[in-house]
GROMACS .gro file of C-alpha atoms in nm:
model
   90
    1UNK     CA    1  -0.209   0.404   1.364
    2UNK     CA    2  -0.006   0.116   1.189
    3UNK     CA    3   0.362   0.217   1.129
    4UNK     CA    4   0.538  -0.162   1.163
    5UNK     CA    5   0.552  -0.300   0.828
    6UNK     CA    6   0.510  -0.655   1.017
    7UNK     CA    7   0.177  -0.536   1.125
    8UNK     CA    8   0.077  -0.375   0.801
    9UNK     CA    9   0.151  -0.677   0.574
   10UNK     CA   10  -0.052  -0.935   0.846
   11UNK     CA   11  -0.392  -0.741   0.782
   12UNK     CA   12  -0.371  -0.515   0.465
   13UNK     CA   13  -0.737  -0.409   0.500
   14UNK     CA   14  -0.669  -0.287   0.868
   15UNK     CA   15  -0.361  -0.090   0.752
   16UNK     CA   16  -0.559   0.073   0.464
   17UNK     CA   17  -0.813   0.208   0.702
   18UNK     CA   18  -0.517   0.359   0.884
   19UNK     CA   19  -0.371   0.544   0.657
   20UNK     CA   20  -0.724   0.701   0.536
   21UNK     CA   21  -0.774   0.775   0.898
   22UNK     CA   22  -0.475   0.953   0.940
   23UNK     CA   23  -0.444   1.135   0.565
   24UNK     CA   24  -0.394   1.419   0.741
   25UNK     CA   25  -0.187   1.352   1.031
   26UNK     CA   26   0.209   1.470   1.007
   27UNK     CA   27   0.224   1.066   1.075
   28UNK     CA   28   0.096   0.988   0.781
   29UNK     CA   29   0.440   0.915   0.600
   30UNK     CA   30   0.520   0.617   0.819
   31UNK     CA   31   0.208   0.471   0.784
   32UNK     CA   32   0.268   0.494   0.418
   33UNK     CA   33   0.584   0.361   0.402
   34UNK     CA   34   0.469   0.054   0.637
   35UNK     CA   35   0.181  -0.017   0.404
   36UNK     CA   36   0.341  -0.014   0.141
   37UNK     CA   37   0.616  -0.298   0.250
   38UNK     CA   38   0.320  -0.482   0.317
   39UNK     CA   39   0.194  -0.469  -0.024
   40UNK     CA   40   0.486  -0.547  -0.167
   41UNK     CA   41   0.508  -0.856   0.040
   42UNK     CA   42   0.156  -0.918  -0.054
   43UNK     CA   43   0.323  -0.912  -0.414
   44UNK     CA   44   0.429  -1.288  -0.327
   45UNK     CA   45   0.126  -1.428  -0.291
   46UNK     CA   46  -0.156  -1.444  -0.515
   47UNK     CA   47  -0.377  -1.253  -0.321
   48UNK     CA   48  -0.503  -1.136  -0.014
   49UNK     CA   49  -0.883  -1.262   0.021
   50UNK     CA   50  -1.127  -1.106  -0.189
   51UNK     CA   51  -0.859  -0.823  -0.300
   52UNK     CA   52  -0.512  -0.849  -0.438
   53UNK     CA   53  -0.275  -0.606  -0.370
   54UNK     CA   54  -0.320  -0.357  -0.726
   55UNK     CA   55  -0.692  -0.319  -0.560
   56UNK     CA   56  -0.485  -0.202  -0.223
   57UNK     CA   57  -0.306   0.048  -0.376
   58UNK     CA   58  -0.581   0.185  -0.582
   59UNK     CA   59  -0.841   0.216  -0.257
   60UNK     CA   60  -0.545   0.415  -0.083
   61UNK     CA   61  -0.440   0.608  -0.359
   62UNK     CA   62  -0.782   0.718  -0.441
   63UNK     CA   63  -0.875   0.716  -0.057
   64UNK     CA   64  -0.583   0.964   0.028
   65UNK     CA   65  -0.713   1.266  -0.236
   66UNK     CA   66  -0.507   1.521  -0.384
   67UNK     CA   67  -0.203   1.661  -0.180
   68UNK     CA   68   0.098   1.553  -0.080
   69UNK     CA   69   0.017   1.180   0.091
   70UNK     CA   70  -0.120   1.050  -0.269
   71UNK     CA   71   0.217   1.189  -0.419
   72UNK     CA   72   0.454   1.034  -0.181
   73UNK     CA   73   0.193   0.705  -0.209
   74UNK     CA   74   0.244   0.734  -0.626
   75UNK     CA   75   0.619   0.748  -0.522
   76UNK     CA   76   0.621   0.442  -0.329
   77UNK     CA   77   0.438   0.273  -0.569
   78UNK     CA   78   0.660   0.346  -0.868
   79UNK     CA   79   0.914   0.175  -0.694
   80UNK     CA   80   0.762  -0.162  -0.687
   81UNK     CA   81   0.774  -0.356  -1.015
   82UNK     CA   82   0.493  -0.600  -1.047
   83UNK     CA   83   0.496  -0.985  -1.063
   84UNK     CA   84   0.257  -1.105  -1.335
   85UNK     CA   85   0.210  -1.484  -1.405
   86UNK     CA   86   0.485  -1.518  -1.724
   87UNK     CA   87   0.664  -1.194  -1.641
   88UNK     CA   88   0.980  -1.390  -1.572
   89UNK     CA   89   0.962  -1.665  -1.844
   90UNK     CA   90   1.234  -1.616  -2.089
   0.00000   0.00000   0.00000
């Protein structure tokens, strides 16, 4: 179970897999939030391997099914603003 957001943002994939694991466990909210800062610090790169951090938050959002998780998730993710290439050119 991966609730450090240090730990979450050095191996996305890993942290991912955790919080499908435990979709069900009363846990389940710090996992979130601890994946999610790793996202968002995966915001500041370019990518992470093979998938970028939108693909991240799809597989868990889709992963986690209907209920409460994939609501809080939605919240958390609403919060972030993305960083596209030209988004901050004036």
């Amino acid at each position: 179970m991966i609730t450090e957001p240090g730990e979450a943002a050095r191996d996305l994939g890993v942290a991912v897999f955790s919080a499908l694991a435990y979709a069900t466990d009363p846990g389940l909210i710090a996992i979130l939030d601890a994946l999610a800062s790793g996202v968002a610090d995966d915001a500041e790169k370019s990518g992470s391997g093979d998938v970028d951090r939108v693909d991240w938050a799809e597989i868990v959002e889709i992963g986690l099914g209907e209920g409460p998780g994939r609501d809080y998730w939605r919240h958390l993710m609403a919060t972030y603003t993305p960083n596209f290439p030209g988004s901050n050119d004036c």
